[in-house]
Amino acid sequence: DTAVSQTPKYLVTQMGNDKSIKCEQNLGHDTMYWYKQDSKKFLKIMFSYNNKELIINETVPNRFSPKSPDKAHLNLHINSLELGDSAVYFCASSPRDRGTYGYTFGSGTRLTVV
Amino acid sequence: DQQVKQNSPSLSVQEGRISILNCDYTNSMFDYFLWYKKYPAEGPTFLISISSIKDKNEDGRFTVFLNKSAKHLSLHIVPSQPGDSAVYFCAASSNDYKLSFGAGTTVTVRA
């Protein structure tokens, strides 16, 4: 029973298309995140939602729009995809006591824009 | 601007010996430090954490040491096992819920 599941695992699409990545957690956590791992393998935060409220919005192009219909789901929609959007996107969630228990990550979505 | 740095991209260690991974940070506002382990095609898995009010935390074979004055932490794995071969990420957070990650260290445990 996967704790944080994201779909799809792989996504290959053409430049200019619009695509969505879905994420769901069954841990009862209050906070969910989207992280991007770029070609240099750095993991960088993009967005965070706490109980459906956006609390972190890093310097991300406004082509990226997160949506949280409830605290168990956080989806990522990307408009007008560009080559530079190719990366692995990780969804994560954390409890209130994030320091002790850490964040739980999904297995990632590898997005390739051609 | 990388606030968390792992200067060793790779580490090779013999099975049964100690693995020591190092991490430096620049932001004095960080109050929690975490280590994650990542296998290929999987997400990072939480390993161990330490609060800024402590200098050591131990969990089985894993021990994390924090030196606040030097803004340095390290992860010790004793004894190293073949299943420990993975990429290890150091991460840090402050009150704003953001995790800042290092670039990772690839550990290879040789039989």
mmCIF file of C-alpha atoms in Angstrom:
data_model
loop_
_atom_site.group_PDB
_atom_site.id
_atom_site.type_symbol
_atom_site.label_atom_id
_atom_site.label_comp_id
_atom_site.label_asym_id
_atom_site.label_seq_id
_atom_site.Cartn_x
_atom_site.Cartn_y
_atom_site.Cartn_z
ATOM 1 C CA ASP A 1 0.000 0.000 0.000
ATOM 2 C CA THR A 2 1.978 2.969 -1.326
ATOM 3 C CA ALA A 3 2.194 5.921 1.053
ATOM 4 C CA VAL A 4 2.809 8.631 -1.561
ATOM 5 C CA SER A 5 1.861 7.663 -5.084
ATOM 6 C CA GLN A 6 2.306 9.760 -8.169
ATOM 7 C CA THR A 7 1.252 9.102 -11.728
ATOM 8 C CA PRO A 8 2.431 8.715 -14.362
ATOM 9 C CA LYS A 9 5.910 7.353 -13.643
ATOM 10 C CA TYR A 10 7.132 8.306 -17.111
ATOM 11 C CA LEU A 11 5.837 11.042 -19.368
ATOM 12 C CA VAL A 12 7.161 11.827 -22.834
ATOM 13 C CA THR A 13 5.547 14.734 -24.621
ATOM 14 C CA GLN A 14 6.167 17.345 -27.273
ATOM 15 C CA MET A 15 7.064 20.973 -26.721
ATOM 16 C CA GLY A 16 4.051 23.197 -26.343
ATOM 17 C CA ASN A 17 1.778 20.530 -24.888
ATOM 18 C CA ASP A 18 -0.041 20.767 -21.552
ATOM 19 C CA LYS A 19 0.330 17.904 -19.091
ATOM 20 C CA SER A 20 -0.592 17.007 -15.527
ATOM 21 C CA ILE A 21 1.057 14.881 -12.856
ATOM 22 C CA LYS A 22 -1.066 13.549 -10.025
ATOM 23 C CA CYS A 23 -0.077 12.839 -6.438
ATOM 24 C CA GLU A 24 -1.916 11.225 -3.572
ATOM 25 C CA GLN A 25 -0.845 10.408 -0.026
ATOM 26 C CA ASN A 26 -2.588 8.070 2.419
ATOM 27 C CA LEU A 27 -0.505 8.995 5.464
ATOM 28 C CA GLY A 28 -2.857 11.617 6.838
ATOM 29 C CA HIS A 29 -0.150 14.274 6.511
ATOM 30 C CA ASP A 30 -1.098 17.937 6.529
ATOM 31 C CA THR A 31 1.526 19.196 4.100
ATOM 32 C CA MET A 32 2.377 18.203 0.543
ATOM 33 C CA TYR A 33 5.155 19.318 -1.787
ATOM 34 C CA TRP A 34 6.445 19.240 -5.324
ATOM 35 C CA TYR A 35 10.197 18.962 -5.829
ATOM 36 C CA LYS A 36 12.142 19.009 -9.086
ATOM 37 C CA GLN A 37 15.355 17.084 -9.622
ATOM 38 C CA ASP A 38 17.249 18.643 -12.480
ATOM 39 C CA SER A 39 19.978 17.253 -14.706
ATOM 40 C CA LYS A 40 22.588 18.065 -12.063
ATOM 41 C CA LYS A 41 20.628 15.912 -9.594
ATOM 42 C CA PHE A 42 19.757 18.793 -7.275
ATOM 43 C CA LEU A 43 16.378 18.459 -5.579
ATOM 44 C CA LYS A 44 14.667 21.826 -5.409
ATOM 45 C CA ILE A 45 11.321 22.709 -3.924
ATOM 46 C CA MET A 46 8.692 24.158 -6.216
ATOM 47 C CA PHE A 47 5.480 24.331 -4.193
ATOM 48 C CA SER A 48 4.014 23.352 -0.854
ATOM 49 C CA TYR A 49 0.434 23.115 0.348
ATOM 50 C CA ASN A 50 -0.716 22.853 3.944
ATOM 51 C CA ASN A 51 -4.312 21.687 4.323
ATOM 52 C CA LYS A 52 -5.102 22.819 0.767
ATOM 53 C CA GLU A 53 -3.522 26.239 1.295
ATOM 54 C CA LEU A 54 -0.488 27.274 -0.752
ATOM 55 C CA ILE A 55 2.345 28.092 1.656
ATOM 56 C CA ILE A 56 5.442 27.895 -0.522
ATOM 57 C CA ASN A 57 5.727 29.107 -4.087
ATOM 58 C CA GLU A 58 9.320 29.261 -5.215
ATOM 59 C CA THR A 59 10.535 31.048 -8.308
ATOM 60 C CA VAL A 60 8.751 28.797 -10.727
ATOM 61 C CA PRO A 61 7.399 29.879 -14.144
ATOM 62 C CA ASN A 62 3.668 30.520 -13.991
ATOM 63 C CA ARG A 63 3.243 27.790 -16.598
ATOM 64 C CA PHE A 64 3.386 25.500 -13.548
ATOM 65 C CA SER A 65 0.196 25.470 -11.514
ATOM 66 C CA PRO A 66 -0.374 23.230 -8.500
ATOM 67 C CA LYS A 67 -3.840 22.263 -7.399
ATOM 68 C CA SER A 68 -4.875 20.670 -4.118
ATOM 69 C CA PRO A 69 -8.508 19.513 -4.120
ATOM 70 C CA ASP A 70 -8.072 18.096 -0.602
ATOM 71 C CA LYS A 71 -5.195 17.575 1.788
ATOM 72 C CA ALA A 72 -4.502 14.077 0.438
ATOM 73 C CA HIS A 73 -3.985 15.227 -3.151
ATOM 74 C CA LEU A 74 -1.633 17.653 -4.831
ATOM 75 C CA ASN A 75 -1.539 17.740 -8.617
ATOM 76 C CA LEU A 76 0.849 19.627 -10.867
ATOM 77 C CA HIS A 77 -0.292 21.053 -14.180
ATOM 78 C CA ILE A 78 2.238 22.334 -16.696
ATOM 79 C CA ASN A 79 1.230 24.480 -19.659
ATOM 80 C CA SER A 80 3.193 25.040 -22.861
ATOM 81 C CA LEU A 81 5.920 22.565 -22.011
ATOM 82 C CA GLU A 82 9.512 23.526 -22.866
ATOM 83 C CA LEU A 83 12.636 21.422 -23.355
ATOM 84 C CA GLY A 84 14.044 22.771 -20.082
ATOM 85 C CA ASP A 85 11.115 21.292 -18.162
ATOM 86 C CA SER A 86 12.584 17.830 -18.679
ATOM 87 C CA ALA A 87 13.409 16.533 -15.193
ATOM 88 C CA VAL A 88 12.219 14.156 -12.522
ATOM 89 C CA TYR A 89 9.395 15.576 -10.426
ATOM 90 C CA PHE A 90 8.870 14.261 -6.918
ATOM 91 C CA CYS A 91 5.807 14.657 -4.785
ATOM 92 C CA ALA A 92 6.251 14.488 -1.002
ATOM 93 C CA SER A 93 4.268 14.873 2.186
ATOM 94 C CA SER A 94 5.119 15.569 5.808
ATOM 95 C CA PRO A 95 3.422 15.479 9.186
ATOM 96 C CA ARG A 96 3.310 18.412 11.563
ATOM 97 C CA ASP A 97 6.520 17.187 13.233
ATOM 98 C CA ARG A 98 8.465 17.197 9.997
ATOM 99 C CA GLY A 99 11.856 17.238 11.640
ATOM 100 C CA THR A 100 11.583 13.975 13.523
ATOM 101 C CA TYR A 101 9.757 11.963 10.892
ATOM 102 C CA GLY A 102 11.011 13.571 7.753
ATOM 103 C CA TYR A 103 9.243 13.855 4.488
ATOM 104 C CA THR A 104 7.869 10.892 2.567
ATOM 105 C CA PHE A 105 8.554 11.036 -1.147
ATOM 106 C CA GLY A 106 6.814 9.420 -4.067
ATOM 107 C CA SER A 107 8.831 7.443 -6.594
ATOM 108 C CA GLY A 108 9.015 10.318 -9.059
ATOM 109 C CA THR A 109 7.718 11.193 -12.531
ATOM 110 C CA ARG A 110 10.336 11.385 -15.245
ATOM 111 C CA LEU A 111 9.179 14.045 -17.685
ATOM 112 C CA THR A 112 10.861 14.201 -21.075
ATOM 113 C CA VAL A 113 9.961 17.028 -23.429
ATOM 114 C CA VAL A 114 10.964 16.456 -27.051
ATOM 115 C CA ASP B 1 22.752 29.617 -4.203
ATOM 116 C CA GLN B 2 23.375 26.209 -2.633
ATOM 117 C CA GLN B 3 22.867 26.425 1.112
ATOM 118 C CA VAL B 4 23.617 22.728 1.648
ATOM 119 C CA LYS B 5 26.772 21.254 0.168
ATOM 120 C CA GLN B 6 28.029 17.734 -0.153
ATOM 121 C CA ASN B 7 31.498 18.101 -1.562
ATOM 122 C CA SER B 8 32.187 14.425 -2.133
ATOM 123 C CA PRO B 9 30.201 13.154 -5.108
ATOM 124 C CA SER B 10 31.160 9.553 -4.435
ATOM 125 C CA LEU B 11 32.470 7.219 -1.757
ATOM 126 C CA SER B 12 33.662 3.629 -2.080
ATOM 127 C CA VAL B 13 33.952 1.500 1.050
ATOM 128 C CA GLN B 14 34.549 -2.139 1.813
ATOM 129 C CA GLU B 15 31.757 -4.190 3.318
ATOM 130 C CA GLY B 16 31.947 -4.198 7.099
ATOM 131 C CA ARG B 17 33.885 -0.946 7.313
ATOM 132 C CA ILE B 18 32.635 2.500 8.280
ATOM 133 C CA SER B 19 31.133 4.916 5.747
ATOM 134 C CA ILE B 20 31.412 8.601 6.623
ATOM 135 C CA LEU B 21 29.439 11.111 4.596
ATOM 136 C CA ASN B 22 29.928 14.824 5.086
ATOM 137 C CA CYS B 23 27.689 17.823 4.632
ATOM 138 C CA ASP B 24 28.181 21.567 5.131
ATOM 139 C CA TYR B 25 25.561 24.284 5.297
ATOM 140 C CA THR B 26 25.569 28.057 5.213
ATOM 141 C CA ASN B 27 22.168 29.090 6.601
ATOM 142 C CA SER B 28 22.280 29.522 10.381
ATOM 143 C CA MET B 29 18.458 29.488 10.493
ATOM 144 C CA PHE B 30 18.300 25.770 9.744
ATOM 145 C CA ASP B 31 16.923 23.901 12.753
ATOM 146 C CA TYR B 32 16.520 20.352 11.438
ATOM 147 C CA PHE B 33 18.927 18.284 9.440
ATOM 148 C CA LEU B 34 18.003 15.100 7.653
ATOM 149 C CA TRP B 35 19.636 12.362 5.635
ATOM 150 C CA TYR B 36 17.887 10.615 2.794
ATOM 151 C CA LYS B 37 18.844 7.527 0.865
ATOM 152 C CA LYS B 38 17.888 7.093 -2.771
ATOM 153 C CA TYR B 39 17.971 4.076 -5.042
ATOM 154 C CA PRO B 40 17.707 4.471 -8.838
ATOM 155 C CA ALA B 41 14.168 5.060 -10.133
ATOM 156 C CA GLU B 42 12.841 5.504 -6.593
ATOM 157 C CA GLY B 43 12.089 8.505 -4.432
ATOM 158 C CA PRO B 44 14.371 9.541 -1.566
ATOM 159 C CA THR B 45 13.732 7.600 1.646
ATOM 160 C CA PHE B 46 14.072 9.255 5.036
ATOM 161 C CA LEU B 47 16.962 7.782 6.994
ATOM 162 C CA ILE B 48 17.698 9.805 10.106
ATOM 163 C CA SER B 49 17.403 13.364 11.365
ATOM 164 C CA ILE B 50 18.845 15.598 14.026
ATOM 165 C CA SER B 51 17.571 18.730 15.669
ATOM 166 C CA SER B 52 19.844 21.739 16.004
ATOM 167 C CA ILE B 53 19.657 21.419 19.797
ATOM 168 C CA LYS B 54 21.466 18.080 19.676
ATOM 169 C CA ASP B 55 24.915 17.089 18.504
ATOM 170 C CA LYS B 56 24.336 13.391 17.942
ATOM 171 C CA ASN B 57 21.522 11.056 17.005
ATOM 172 C CA GLU B 58 21.831 7.317 16.602
ATOM 173 C CA ASP B 59 19.535 4.778 14.977
ATOM 174 C CA GLY B 60 20.921 1.293 14.616
ATOM 175 C CA ARG B 61 23.864 1.356 12.223
ATOM 176 C CA PHE B 62 23.319 5.037 11.404
ATOM 177 C CA THR B 63 24.622 7.948 13.463
ATOM 178 C CA VAL B 64 24.412 11.611 12.551
ATOM 179 C CA PHE B 65 26.721 14.161 14.140
ATOM 180 C CA LEU B 66 26.096 17.891 14.109
ATOM 181 C CA ASN B 67 28.724 20.570 14.679
ATOM 182 C CA LYS B 68 26.799 23.830 14.713
ATOM 183 C CA SER B 69 29.802 26.089 15.149
ATOM 184 C CA ALA B 70 31.370 24.619 12.017
ATOM 185 C CA LYS B 71 27.997 24.339 10.229
ATOM 186 C CA HIS B 72 28.874 20.749 9.479
ATOM 187 C CA LEU B 73 27.164 17.419 9.846
ATOM 188 C CA SER B 74 28.168 13.894 9.054
ATOM 189 C CA LEU B 75 26.507 10.518 8.686
ATOM 190 C CA HIS B 76 28.293 7.395 9.895
ATOM 191 C CA ILE B 77 27.214 3.962 8.731
ATOM 192 C CA VAL B 78 28.717 1.102 10.703
ATOM 193 C CA PRO B 79 29.124 -1.569 9.501
ATOM 194 C CA SER B 80 28.539 -0.850 5.836
ATOM 195 C CA GLN B 81 26.501 -3.440 3.959
ATOM 196 C CA PRO B 82 25.994 -4.041 0.212
ATOM 197 C CA GLY B 83 22.383 -2.822 0.504
ATOM 198 C CA ASP B 84 23.716 0.551 1.632
ATOM 199 C CA SER B 85 24.927 1.235 -1.910
ATOM 200 C CA ALA B 86 22.798 4.212 -2.944
ATOM 201 C CA VAL B 87 22.846 7.994 -3.259
ATOM 202 C CA TYR B 88 22.707 9.799 0.083
ATOM 203 C CA PHE B 89 21.293 13.294 0.298
ATOM 204 C CA CYS B 90 21.838 15.684 3.140
ATOM 205 C CA ALA B 91 18.939 18.097 3.718
ATOM 206 C CA ALA B 92 18.150 20.940 6.064
ATOM 207 C CA SER B 93 15.046 22.885 6.985
ATOM 208 C CA SER B 94 13.977 25.878 9.007
ATOM 209 C CA ASN B 95 10.522 26.964 10.111
ATOM 210 C CA ASP B 96 9.332 27.550 6.578
ATOM 211 C CA TYR B 97 8.801 23.849 5.721
ATOM 212 C CA LYS B 98 11.276 23.982 2.845
ATOM 213 C CA LEU B 99 13.879 21.261 2.597
ATOM 214 C CA SER B 100 17.157 22.361 1.051
ATOM 215 C CA PHE B 101 19.102 19.442 -0.374
ATOM 216 C CA GLY B 102 22.734 18.828 -1.100
ATOM 217 C CA ALA B 103 23.799 17.367 -4.427
ATOM 218 C CA GLY B 104 24.141 13.857 -3.036
ATOM 219 C CA THR B 105 26.967 11.388 -2.454
ATOM 220 C CA THR B 106 26.951 8.052 -4.243
ATOM 221 C CA VAL B 107 28.051 5.295 -1.891
ATOM 222 C CA THR B 108 29.342 2.012 -3.249
ATOM 223 C CA VAL B 109 29.909 -0.807 -0.801
ATOM 224 C CA ARG B 110 32.397 -3.376 -2.131
ATOM 225 C CA ALA B 111 32.130 -7.008 -1.147
#
